[in-house]
CSV table of C-alpha atoms in Angstrom, one decimal:
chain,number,residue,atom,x,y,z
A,1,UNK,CA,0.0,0.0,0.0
A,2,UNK,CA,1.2,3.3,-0.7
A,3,UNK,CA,-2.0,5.5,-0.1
A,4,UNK,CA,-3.8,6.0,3.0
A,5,UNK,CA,-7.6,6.0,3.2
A,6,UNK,CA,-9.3,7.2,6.3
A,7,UNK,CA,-13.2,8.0,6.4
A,8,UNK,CA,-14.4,10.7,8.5
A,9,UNK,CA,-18.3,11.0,9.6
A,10,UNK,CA,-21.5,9.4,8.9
A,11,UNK,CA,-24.7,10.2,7.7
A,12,UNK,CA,-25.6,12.4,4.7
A,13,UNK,CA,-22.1,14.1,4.6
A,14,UNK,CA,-18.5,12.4,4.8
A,15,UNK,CA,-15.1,12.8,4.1
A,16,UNK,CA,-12.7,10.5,2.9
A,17,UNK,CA,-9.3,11.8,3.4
A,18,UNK,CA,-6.4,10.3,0.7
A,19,UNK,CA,-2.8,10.4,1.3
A,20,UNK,CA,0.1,9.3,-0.6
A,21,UNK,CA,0.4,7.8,-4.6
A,22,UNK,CA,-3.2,7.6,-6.1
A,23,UNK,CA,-2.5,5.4,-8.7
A,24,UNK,CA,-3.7,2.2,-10.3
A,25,UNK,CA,-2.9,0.0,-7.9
A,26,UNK,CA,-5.0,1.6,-5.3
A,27,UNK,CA,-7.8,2.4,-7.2
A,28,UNK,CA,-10.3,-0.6,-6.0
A,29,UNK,CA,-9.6,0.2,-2.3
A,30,UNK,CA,-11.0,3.8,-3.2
A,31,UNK,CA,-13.9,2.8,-5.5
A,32,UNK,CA,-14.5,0.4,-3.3
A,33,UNK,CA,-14.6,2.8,-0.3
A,34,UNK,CA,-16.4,5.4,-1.8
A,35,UNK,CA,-19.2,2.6,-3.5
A,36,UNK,CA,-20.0,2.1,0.2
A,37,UNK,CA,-20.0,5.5,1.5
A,38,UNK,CA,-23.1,5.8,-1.3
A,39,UNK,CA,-24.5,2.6,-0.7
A,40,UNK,CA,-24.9,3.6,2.9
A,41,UNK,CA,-26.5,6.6,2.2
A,42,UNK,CA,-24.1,9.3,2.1
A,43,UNK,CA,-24.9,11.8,-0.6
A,44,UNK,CA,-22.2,14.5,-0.4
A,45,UNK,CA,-19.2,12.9,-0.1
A,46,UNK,CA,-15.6,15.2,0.3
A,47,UNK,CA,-12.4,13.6,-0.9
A,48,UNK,CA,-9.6,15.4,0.9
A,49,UNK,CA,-6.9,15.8,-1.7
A,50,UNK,CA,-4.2,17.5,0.2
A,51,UNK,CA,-1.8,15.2,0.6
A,52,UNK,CA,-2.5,13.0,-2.5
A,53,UNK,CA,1.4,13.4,-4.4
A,54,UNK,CA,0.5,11.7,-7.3
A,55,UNK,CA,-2.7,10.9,-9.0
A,56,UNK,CA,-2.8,8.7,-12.6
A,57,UNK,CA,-5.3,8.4,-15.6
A,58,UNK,CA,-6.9,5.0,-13.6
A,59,UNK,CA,-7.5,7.2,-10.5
A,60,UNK,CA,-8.5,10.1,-12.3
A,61,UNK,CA,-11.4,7.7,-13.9
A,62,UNK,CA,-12.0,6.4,-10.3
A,63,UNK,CA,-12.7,9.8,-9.2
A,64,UNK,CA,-14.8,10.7,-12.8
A,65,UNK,CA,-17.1,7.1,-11.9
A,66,UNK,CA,-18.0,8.0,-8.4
A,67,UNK,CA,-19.2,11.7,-9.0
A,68,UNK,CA,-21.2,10.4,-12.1
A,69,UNK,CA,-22.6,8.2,-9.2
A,70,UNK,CA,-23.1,10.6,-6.5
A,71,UNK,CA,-24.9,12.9,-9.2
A,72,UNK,CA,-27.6,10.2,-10.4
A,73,UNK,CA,-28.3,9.9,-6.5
A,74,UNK,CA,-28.7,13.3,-6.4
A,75,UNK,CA,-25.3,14.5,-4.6
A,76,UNK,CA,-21.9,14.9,-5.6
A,77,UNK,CA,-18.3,14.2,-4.6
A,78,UNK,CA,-16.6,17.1,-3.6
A,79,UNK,CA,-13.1,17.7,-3.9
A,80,UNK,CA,-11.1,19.3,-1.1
A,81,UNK,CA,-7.8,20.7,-1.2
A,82,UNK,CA,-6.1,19.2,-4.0
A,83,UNK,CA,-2.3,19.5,-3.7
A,84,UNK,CA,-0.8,21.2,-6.3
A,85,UNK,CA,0.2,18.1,-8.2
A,86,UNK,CA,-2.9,17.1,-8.4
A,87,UNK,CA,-4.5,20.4,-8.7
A,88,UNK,CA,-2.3,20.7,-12.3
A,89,UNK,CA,-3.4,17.2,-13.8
A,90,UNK,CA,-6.9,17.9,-13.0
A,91,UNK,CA,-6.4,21.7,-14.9
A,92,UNK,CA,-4.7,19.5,-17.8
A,93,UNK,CA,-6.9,16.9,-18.0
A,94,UNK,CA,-9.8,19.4,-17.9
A,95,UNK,CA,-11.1,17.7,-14.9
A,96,UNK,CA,-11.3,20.8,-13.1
A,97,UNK,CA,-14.0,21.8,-15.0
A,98,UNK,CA,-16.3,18.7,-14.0
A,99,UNK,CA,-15.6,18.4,-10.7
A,100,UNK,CA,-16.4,20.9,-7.7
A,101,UNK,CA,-13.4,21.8,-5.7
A,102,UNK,CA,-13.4,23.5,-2.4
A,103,UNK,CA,-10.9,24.7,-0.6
A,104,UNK,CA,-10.1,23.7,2.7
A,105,UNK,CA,-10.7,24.7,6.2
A,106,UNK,CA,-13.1,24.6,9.3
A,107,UNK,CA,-16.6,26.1,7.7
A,108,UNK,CA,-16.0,25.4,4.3
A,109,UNK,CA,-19.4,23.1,3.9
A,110,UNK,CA,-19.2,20.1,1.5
A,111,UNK,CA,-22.6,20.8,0.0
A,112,UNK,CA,-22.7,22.8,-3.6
B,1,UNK,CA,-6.3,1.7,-18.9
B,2,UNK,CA,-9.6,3.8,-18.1
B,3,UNK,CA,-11.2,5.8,-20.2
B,4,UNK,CA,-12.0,9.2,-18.7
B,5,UNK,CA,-15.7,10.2,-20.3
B,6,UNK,CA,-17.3,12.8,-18.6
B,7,UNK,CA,-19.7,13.3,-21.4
B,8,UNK,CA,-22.9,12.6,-19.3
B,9,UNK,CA,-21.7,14.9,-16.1
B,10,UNK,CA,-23.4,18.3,-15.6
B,11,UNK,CA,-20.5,20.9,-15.3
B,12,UNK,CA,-21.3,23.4,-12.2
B,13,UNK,CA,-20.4,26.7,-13.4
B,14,UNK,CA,-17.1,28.5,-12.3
B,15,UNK,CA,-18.7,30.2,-9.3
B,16,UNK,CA,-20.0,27.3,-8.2
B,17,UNK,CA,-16.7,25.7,-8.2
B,18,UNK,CA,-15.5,27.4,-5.5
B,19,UNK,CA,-12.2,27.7,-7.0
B,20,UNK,CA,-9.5,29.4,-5.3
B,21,UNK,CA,-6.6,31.6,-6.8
B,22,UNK,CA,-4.0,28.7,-5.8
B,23,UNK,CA,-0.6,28.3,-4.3
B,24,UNK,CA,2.0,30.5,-5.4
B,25,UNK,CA,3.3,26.8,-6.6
B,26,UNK,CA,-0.2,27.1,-8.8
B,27,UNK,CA,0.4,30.7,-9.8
B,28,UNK,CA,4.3,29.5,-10.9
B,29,UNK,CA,2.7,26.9,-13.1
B,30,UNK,CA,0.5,29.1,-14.4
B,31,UNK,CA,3.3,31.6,-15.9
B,32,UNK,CA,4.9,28.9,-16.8
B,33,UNK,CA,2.6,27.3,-19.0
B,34,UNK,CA,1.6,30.6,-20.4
B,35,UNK,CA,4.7,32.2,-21.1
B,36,UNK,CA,7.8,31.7,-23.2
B,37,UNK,CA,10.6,31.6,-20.4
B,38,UNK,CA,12.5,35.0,-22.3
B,39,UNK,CA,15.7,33.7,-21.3
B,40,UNK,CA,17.8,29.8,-22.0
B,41,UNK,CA,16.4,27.1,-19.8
B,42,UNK,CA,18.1,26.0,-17.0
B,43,UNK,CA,16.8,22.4,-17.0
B,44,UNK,CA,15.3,20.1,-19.7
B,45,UNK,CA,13.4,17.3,-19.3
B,46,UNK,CA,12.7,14.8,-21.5
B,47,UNK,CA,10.1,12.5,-21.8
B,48,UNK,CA,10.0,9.6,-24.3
B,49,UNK,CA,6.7,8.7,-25.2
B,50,UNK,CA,5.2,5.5,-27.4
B,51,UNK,CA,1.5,5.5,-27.4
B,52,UNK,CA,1.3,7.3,-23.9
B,53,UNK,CA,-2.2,9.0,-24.6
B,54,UNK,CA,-3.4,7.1,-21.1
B,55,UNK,CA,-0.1,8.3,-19.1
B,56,UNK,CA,1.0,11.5,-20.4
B,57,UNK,CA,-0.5,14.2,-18.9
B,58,UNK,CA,-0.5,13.1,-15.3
B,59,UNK,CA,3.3,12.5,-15.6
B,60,UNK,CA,3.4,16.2,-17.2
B,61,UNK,CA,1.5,17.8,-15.0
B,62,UNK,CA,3.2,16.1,-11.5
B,63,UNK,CA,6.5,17.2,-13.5
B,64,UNK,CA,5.7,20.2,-14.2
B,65,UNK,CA,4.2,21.1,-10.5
B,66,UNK,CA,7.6,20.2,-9.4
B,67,UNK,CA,9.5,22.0,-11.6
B,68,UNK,CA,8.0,25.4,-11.6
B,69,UNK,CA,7.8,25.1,-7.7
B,70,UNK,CA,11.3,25.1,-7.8
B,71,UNK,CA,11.7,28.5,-9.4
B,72,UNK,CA,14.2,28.1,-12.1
B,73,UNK,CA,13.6,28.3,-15.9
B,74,UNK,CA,13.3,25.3,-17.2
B,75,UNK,CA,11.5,23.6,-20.3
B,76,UNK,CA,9.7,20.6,-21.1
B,77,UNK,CA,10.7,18.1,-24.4
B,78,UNK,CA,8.0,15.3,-25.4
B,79,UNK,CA,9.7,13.1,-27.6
B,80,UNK,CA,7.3,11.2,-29.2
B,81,UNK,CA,8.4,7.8,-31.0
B,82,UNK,CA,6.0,7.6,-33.2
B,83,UNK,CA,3.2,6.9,-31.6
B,84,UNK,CA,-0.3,5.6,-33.8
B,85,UNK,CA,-2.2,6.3,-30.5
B,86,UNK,CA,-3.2,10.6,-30.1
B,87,UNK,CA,0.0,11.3,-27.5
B,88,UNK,CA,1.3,14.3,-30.0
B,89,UNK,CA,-2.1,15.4,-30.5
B,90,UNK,CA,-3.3,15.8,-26.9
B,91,UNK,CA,0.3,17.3,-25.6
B,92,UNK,CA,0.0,20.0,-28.8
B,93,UNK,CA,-3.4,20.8,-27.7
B,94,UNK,CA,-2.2,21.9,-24.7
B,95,UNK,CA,-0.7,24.7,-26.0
B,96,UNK,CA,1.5,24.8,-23.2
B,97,UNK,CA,4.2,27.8,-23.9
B,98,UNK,CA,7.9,26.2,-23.0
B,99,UNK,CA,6.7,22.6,-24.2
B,100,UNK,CA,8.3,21.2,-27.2
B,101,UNK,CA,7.1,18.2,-29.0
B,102,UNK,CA,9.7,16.5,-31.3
B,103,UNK,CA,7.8,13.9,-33.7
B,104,UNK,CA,9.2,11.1,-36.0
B,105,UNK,CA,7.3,9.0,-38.2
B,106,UNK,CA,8.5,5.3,-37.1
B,107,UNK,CA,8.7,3.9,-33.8
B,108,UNK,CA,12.4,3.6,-33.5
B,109,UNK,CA,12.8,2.7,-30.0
B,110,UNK,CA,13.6,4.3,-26.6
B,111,UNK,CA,16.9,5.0,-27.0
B,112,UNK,CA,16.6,6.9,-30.0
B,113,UNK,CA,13.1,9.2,-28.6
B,114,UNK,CA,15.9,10.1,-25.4
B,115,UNK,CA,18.7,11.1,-27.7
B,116,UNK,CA,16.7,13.3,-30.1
B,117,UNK,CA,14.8,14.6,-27.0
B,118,UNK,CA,18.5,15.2,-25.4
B,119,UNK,CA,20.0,16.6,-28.6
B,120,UNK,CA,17.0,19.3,-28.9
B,121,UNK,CA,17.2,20.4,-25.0
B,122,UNK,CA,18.8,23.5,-24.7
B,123,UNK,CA,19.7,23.4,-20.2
B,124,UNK,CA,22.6,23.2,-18.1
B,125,UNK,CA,20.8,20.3,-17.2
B,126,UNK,CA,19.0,17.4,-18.6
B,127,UNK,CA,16.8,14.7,-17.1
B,128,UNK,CA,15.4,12.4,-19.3
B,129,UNK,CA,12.2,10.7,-17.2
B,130,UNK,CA,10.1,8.1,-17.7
B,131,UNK,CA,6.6,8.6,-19.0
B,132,UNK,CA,4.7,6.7,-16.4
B,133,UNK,CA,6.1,9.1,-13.4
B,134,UNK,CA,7.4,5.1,-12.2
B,135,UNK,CA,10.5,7.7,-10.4
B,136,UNK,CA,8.3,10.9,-8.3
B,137,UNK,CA,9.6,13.6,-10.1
B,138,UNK,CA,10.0,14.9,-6.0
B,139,UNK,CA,13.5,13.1,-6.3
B,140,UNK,CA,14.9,15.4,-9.0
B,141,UNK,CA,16.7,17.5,-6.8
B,142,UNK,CA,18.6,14.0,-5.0
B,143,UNK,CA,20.1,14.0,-9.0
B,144,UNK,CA,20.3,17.3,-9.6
B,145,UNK,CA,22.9,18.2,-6.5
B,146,UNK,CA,25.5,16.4,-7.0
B,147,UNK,CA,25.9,17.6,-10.9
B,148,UNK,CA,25.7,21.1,-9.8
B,149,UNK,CA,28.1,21.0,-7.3
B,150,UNK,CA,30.8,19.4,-9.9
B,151,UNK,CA,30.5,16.0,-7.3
B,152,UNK,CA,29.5,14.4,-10.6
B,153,UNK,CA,28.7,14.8,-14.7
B,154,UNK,CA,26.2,12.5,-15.0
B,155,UNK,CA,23.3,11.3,-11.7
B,156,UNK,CA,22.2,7.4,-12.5
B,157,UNK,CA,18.5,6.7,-10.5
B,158,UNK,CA,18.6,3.6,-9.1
B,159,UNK,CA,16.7,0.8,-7.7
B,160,UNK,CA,19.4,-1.3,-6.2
B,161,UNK,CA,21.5,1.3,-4.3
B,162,UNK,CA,21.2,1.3,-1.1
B,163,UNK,CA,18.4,3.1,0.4
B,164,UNK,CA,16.3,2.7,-2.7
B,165,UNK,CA,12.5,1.6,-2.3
B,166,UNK,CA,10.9,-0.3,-4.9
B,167,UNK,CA,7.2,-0.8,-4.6
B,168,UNK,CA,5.2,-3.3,-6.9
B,169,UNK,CA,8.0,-4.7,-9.0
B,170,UNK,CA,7.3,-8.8,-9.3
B,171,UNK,CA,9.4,-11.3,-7.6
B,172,UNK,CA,9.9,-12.4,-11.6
B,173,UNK,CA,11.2,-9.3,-12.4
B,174,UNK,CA,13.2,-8.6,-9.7
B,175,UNK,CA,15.4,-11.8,-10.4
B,176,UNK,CA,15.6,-10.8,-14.0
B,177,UNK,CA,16.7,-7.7,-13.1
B,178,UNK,CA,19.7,-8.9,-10.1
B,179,UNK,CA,20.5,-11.5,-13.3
B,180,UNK,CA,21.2,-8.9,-15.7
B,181,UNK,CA,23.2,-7.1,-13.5
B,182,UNK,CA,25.6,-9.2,-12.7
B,183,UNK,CA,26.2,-10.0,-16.8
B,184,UNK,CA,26.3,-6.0,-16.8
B,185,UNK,CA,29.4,-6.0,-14.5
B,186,UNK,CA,31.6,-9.1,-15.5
B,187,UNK,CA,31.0,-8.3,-18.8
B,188,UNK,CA,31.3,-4.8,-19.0
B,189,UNK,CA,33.3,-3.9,-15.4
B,190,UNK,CA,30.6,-0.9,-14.9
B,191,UNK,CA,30.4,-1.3,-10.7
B,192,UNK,CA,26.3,0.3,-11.1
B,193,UNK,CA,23.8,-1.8,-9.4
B,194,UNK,CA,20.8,-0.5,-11.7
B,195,UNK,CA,22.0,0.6,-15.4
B,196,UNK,CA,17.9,0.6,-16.4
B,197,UNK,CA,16.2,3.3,-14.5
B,198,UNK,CA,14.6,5.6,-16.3
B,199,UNK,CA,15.4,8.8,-14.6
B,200,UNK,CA,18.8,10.1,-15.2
B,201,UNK,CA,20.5,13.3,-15.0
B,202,UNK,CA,23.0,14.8,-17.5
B,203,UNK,CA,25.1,17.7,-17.5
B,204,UNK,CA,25.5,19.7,-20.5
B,205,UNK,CA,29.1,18.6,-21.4
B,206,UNK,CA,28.0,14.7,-20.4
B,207,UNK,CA,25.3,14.9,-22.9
B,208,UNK,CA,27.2,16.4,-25.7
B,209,UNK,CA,29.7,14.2,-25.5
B,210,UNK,CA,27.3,11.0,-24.8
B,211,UNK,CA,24.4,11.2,-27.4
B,212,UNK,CA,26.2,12.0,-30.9
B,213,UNK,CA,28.0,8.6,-30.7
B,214,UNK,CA,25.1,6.6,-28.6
B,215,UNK,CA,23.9,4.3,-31.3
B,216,UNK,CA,21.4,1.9,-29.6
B,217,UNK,CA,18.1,3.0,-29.9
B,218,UNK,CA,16.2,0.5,-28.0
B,219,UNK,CA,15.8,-0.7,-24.7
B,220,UNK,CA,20.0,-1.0,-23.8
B,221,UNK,CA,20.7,2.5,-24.6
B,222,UNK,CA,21.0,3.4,-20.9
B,223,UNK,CA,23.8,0.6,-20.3
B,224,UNK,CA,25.5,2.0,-23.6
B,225,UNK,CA,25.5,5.6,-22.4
B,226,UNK,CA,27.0,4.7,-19.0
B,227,UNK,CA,29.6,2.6,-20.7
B,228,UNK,CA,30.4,5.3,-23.1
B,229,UNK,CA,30.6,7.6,-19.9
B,230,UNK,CA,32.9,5.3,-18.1
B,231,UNK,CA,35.4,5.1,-21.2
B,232,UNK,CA,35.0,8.7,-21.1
B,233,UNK,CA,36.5,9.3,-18.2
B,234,UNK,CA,32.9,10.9,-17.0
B,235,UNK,CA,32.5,10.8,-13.5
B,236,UNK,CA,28.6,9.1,-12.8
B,237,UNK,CA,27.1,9.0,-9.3
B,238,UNK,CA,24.1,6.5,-8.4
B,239,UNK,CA,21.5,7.7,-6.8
B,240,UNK,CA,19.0,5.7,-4.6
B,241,UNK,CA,15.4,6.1,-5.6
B,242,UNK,CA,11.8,5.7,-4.3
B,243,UNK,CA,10.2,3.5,-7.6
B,244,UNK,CA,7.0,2.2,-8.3
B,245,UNK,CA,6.0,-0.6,-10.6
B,246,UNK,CA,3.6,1.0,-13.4
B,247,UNK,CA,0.5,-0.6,-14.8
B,248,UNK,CA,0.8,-1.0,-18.4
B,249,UNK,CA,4.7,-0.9,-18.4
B,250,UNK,CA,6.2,-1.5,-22.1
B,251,UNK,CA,9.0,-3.9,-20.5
B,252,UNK,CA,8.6,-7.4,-21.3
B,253,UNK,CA,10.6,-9.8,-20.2
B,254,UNK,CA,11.9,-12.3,-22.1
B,255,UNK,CA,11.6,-10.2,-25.4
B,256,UNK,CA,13.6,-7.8,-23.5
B,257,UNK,CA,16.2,-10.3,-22.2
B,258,UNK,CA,17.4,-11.2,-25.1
B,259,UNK,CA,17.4,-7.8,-26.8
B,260,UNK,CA,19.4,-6.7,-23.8
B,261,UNK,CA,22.0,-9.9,-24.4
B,262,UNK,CA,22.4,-9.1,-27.6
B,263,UNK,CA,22.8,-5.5,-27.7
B,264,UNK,CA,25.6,-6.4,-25.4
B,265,UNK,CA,27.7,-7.9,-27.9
B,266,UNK,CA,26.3,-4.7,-30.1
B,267,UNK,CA,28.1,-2.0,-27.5
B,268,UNK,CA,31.7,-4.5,-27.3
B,269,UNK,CA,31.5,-4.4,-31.2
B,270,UNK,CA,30.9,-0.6,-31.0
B,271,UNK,CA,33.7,-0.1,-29.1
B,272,UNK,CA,36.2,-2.3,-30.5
B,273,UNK,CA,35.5,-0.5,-33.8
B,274,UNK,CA,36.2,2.4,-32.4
B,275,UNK,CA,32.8,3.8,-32.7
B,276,UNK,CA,32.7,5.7,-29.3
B,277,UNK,CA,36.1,7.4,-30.0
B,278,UNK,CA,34.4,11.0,-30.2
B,279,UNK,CA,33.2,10.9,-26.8
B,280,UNK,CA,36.7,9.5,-25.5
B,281,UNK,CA,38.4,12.6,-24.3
B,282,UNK,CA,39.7,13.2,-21.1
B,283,UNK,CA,37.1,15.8,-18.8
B,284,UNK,CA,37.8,19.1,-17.4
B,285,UNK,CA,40.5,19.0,-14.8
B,286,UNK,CA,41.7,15.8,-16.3
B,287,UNK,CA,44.7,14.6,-18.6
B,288,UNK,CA,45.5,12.5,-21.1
B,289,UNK,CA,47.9,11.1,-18.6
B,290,UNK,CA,45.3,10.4,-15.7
């Protein structure tokens, strides 16, 4: 394992906070992770991004599944704090564009 | 690979994004990948690429966050090997101002996308780097060092040194690799313990002397540049590196095996032609005596 998954809350809103290499060899942990978050009825889900060093095209698709998922349920999955790595491939990838980010910090709510 | 299709996802509007104005790391990257530099890089990179539409532009953009956080001028080279997949096509549409995409029409190999990516860079310094970011791009500065200071001409990444930390690689391809090494050093004398990685550091002088008489273009190239180097009297420095297998790698290894094998007897035939001569002079600070 080189990334770290940790899920923070229950209910309507969670977090799930990543840290290390998001790459293809962790990517069903995370789908897998964030599948249940759904399944258990969380709607607004916020994937803490901060210290993610590295994120590849298979996590990038991992990350495009699950908020194409949240949004049929009617929620979303929220970025938070994207490093800067990460916060580049998702500007060249265009992925910025379909994804809401937020920034972090206390009061910063999850919902759009 | 995955295909990313975000066809059928409603795009929230800018405001609702919530976007911040960034880092000043964010801001760097910005201005860098919006405007010509105005002055001769510092560093190159260089990134070989075969049909790397899947891998590209995650390895460019952690490569370029690392890069422009560092502050100095630096460009990027993609050197495409002729690729039938859209890699040239979706690094061009970037439009990316200090990016320079060097095309061929035939697949010629490895070797030869690193030397016409080398041969085109115009830094102090030159990394050439893997396309499928298997070396974090965080380690530049553990190759870059010891070249600046003058410790060495040329910084080797490797995977055997001690300290290095290799994640993923298969117990099958760990033994191929401890195999090849030691035919690497009884049959060539070179004391590295990983001749392969594909993250390595030149200085200026080092390259031009390497890559005009560097004739392998496929998967050896690296053990024929550090041999070239070592008859050269160039002084090379191994670096221990974090690695991480890579899904997808190109690396196959029996294939690979024995075009390594033979391209051994390729470099000793090079060499005993006299092939390499150009590169053969003595370095700064040395004679032909030492």
């Amino acid at each position: 394992m080189h990334l770290d998954i940790e899920t923070v809350g229950t209910g309507n809103q969670v977090s799930m906070v990543l840290a290390g290499r998001f790459d293809a060899h962790e990517a069903d942990p995370v789908l897998t992770g964030l599948n249940r978050l759904l399944d258990n009825g969380a709607r607004i889900i916020g994937l803490d991004l901060q210290k993610v060093e590295f994120i590849d095209s298979t996590g990038l698709a991992v990350l495009t599944r699950v908020m194409k998922r949240a949004r049929e349920l009617g929620g979303d999955l929220v970025l938070v704090a994207p490093s800067t790595p990460v916060r580049v491939i998702l500007e060249l990838t265009a992925l910025d564009r379909a994804f809401v980010i937020r920034d972090s910090g206390p009061g910063v709510p999850l919902d759009r | 690979m995955n295909k990313i299709d975000t066809a059928h996802a409603p795009a929230p509007t800018a405001e609702a994004l919530g976007l911040t104005s960034g880092s000043e790391e964010l801001e760097r990257y910005r201005t860098w990948a919006t405007t010509s530099l105005g002055v001769d890089p510092v560093i190159s990179v260089v990134i070989p690429a075969f049909n790397e539409e899947e891998r590209i532009l995650p390895t460019i953009g952690a490569i370029a966050s690392h890069l422009c956080s560092r502050g100095e001028p630096w460009e990027l080279i993609i050197s495409d090997d002729g690729s039938t997949d859209r890699t040239r096509e979706i690094v061009g549409e970037l439009g990316l101002a200090n990016t320079t995409v060097i095309e061929t029409a035939v697949n010629t190999g490895k070797g030869g996308a690193v030397r016409r990516g080398v041969q085109a860079a115009r830094g102090h310094y030159i990394l050439f780097a893997d396309a499928d970011q298997a070396t974090p791009i965080e380690q530049f500065g553990l190759l870059l060092d010891p070249v600046r200071s003058g410790e060495a001409d040329i910084a080797v990444g490797s995977r055997a040194a001690t300290g290095a930390d290799v994640i993923g690689k298969s117990r099958g391809r760990r033994l191929l690799s401890e195999g090849l090494r030691h035919i690497v050093r009884i049959g060539f004398g070179l004391s590295h313990h990983d001749t392969q990685c594909g993250f390595k550091l030149f200085s200026r002088d080092a390259a031009d002397r390497l890559f005009p008489v560097q004739r392998i273009n496929g998967f050896s190239f690296d053990l024929e540049l550090l041999f070239i180097a070592s008859r050269s009297g160039l002084r090379v420095t191994e670096v221990a590196v974090r690695w991480f297998d890579s899904p997808g790698s190109t690396v196959q290894g029996g294939r690979d095996t024995v075009r390594f094998l033979r391209d051994l007897g390729r470099i000793r035939l090079n060499d005993a032609l006299g092939r390499y001569g150009g590169a053969c002079r003595p370095t700064a600070g040395q004679t032909e005596g030492d």
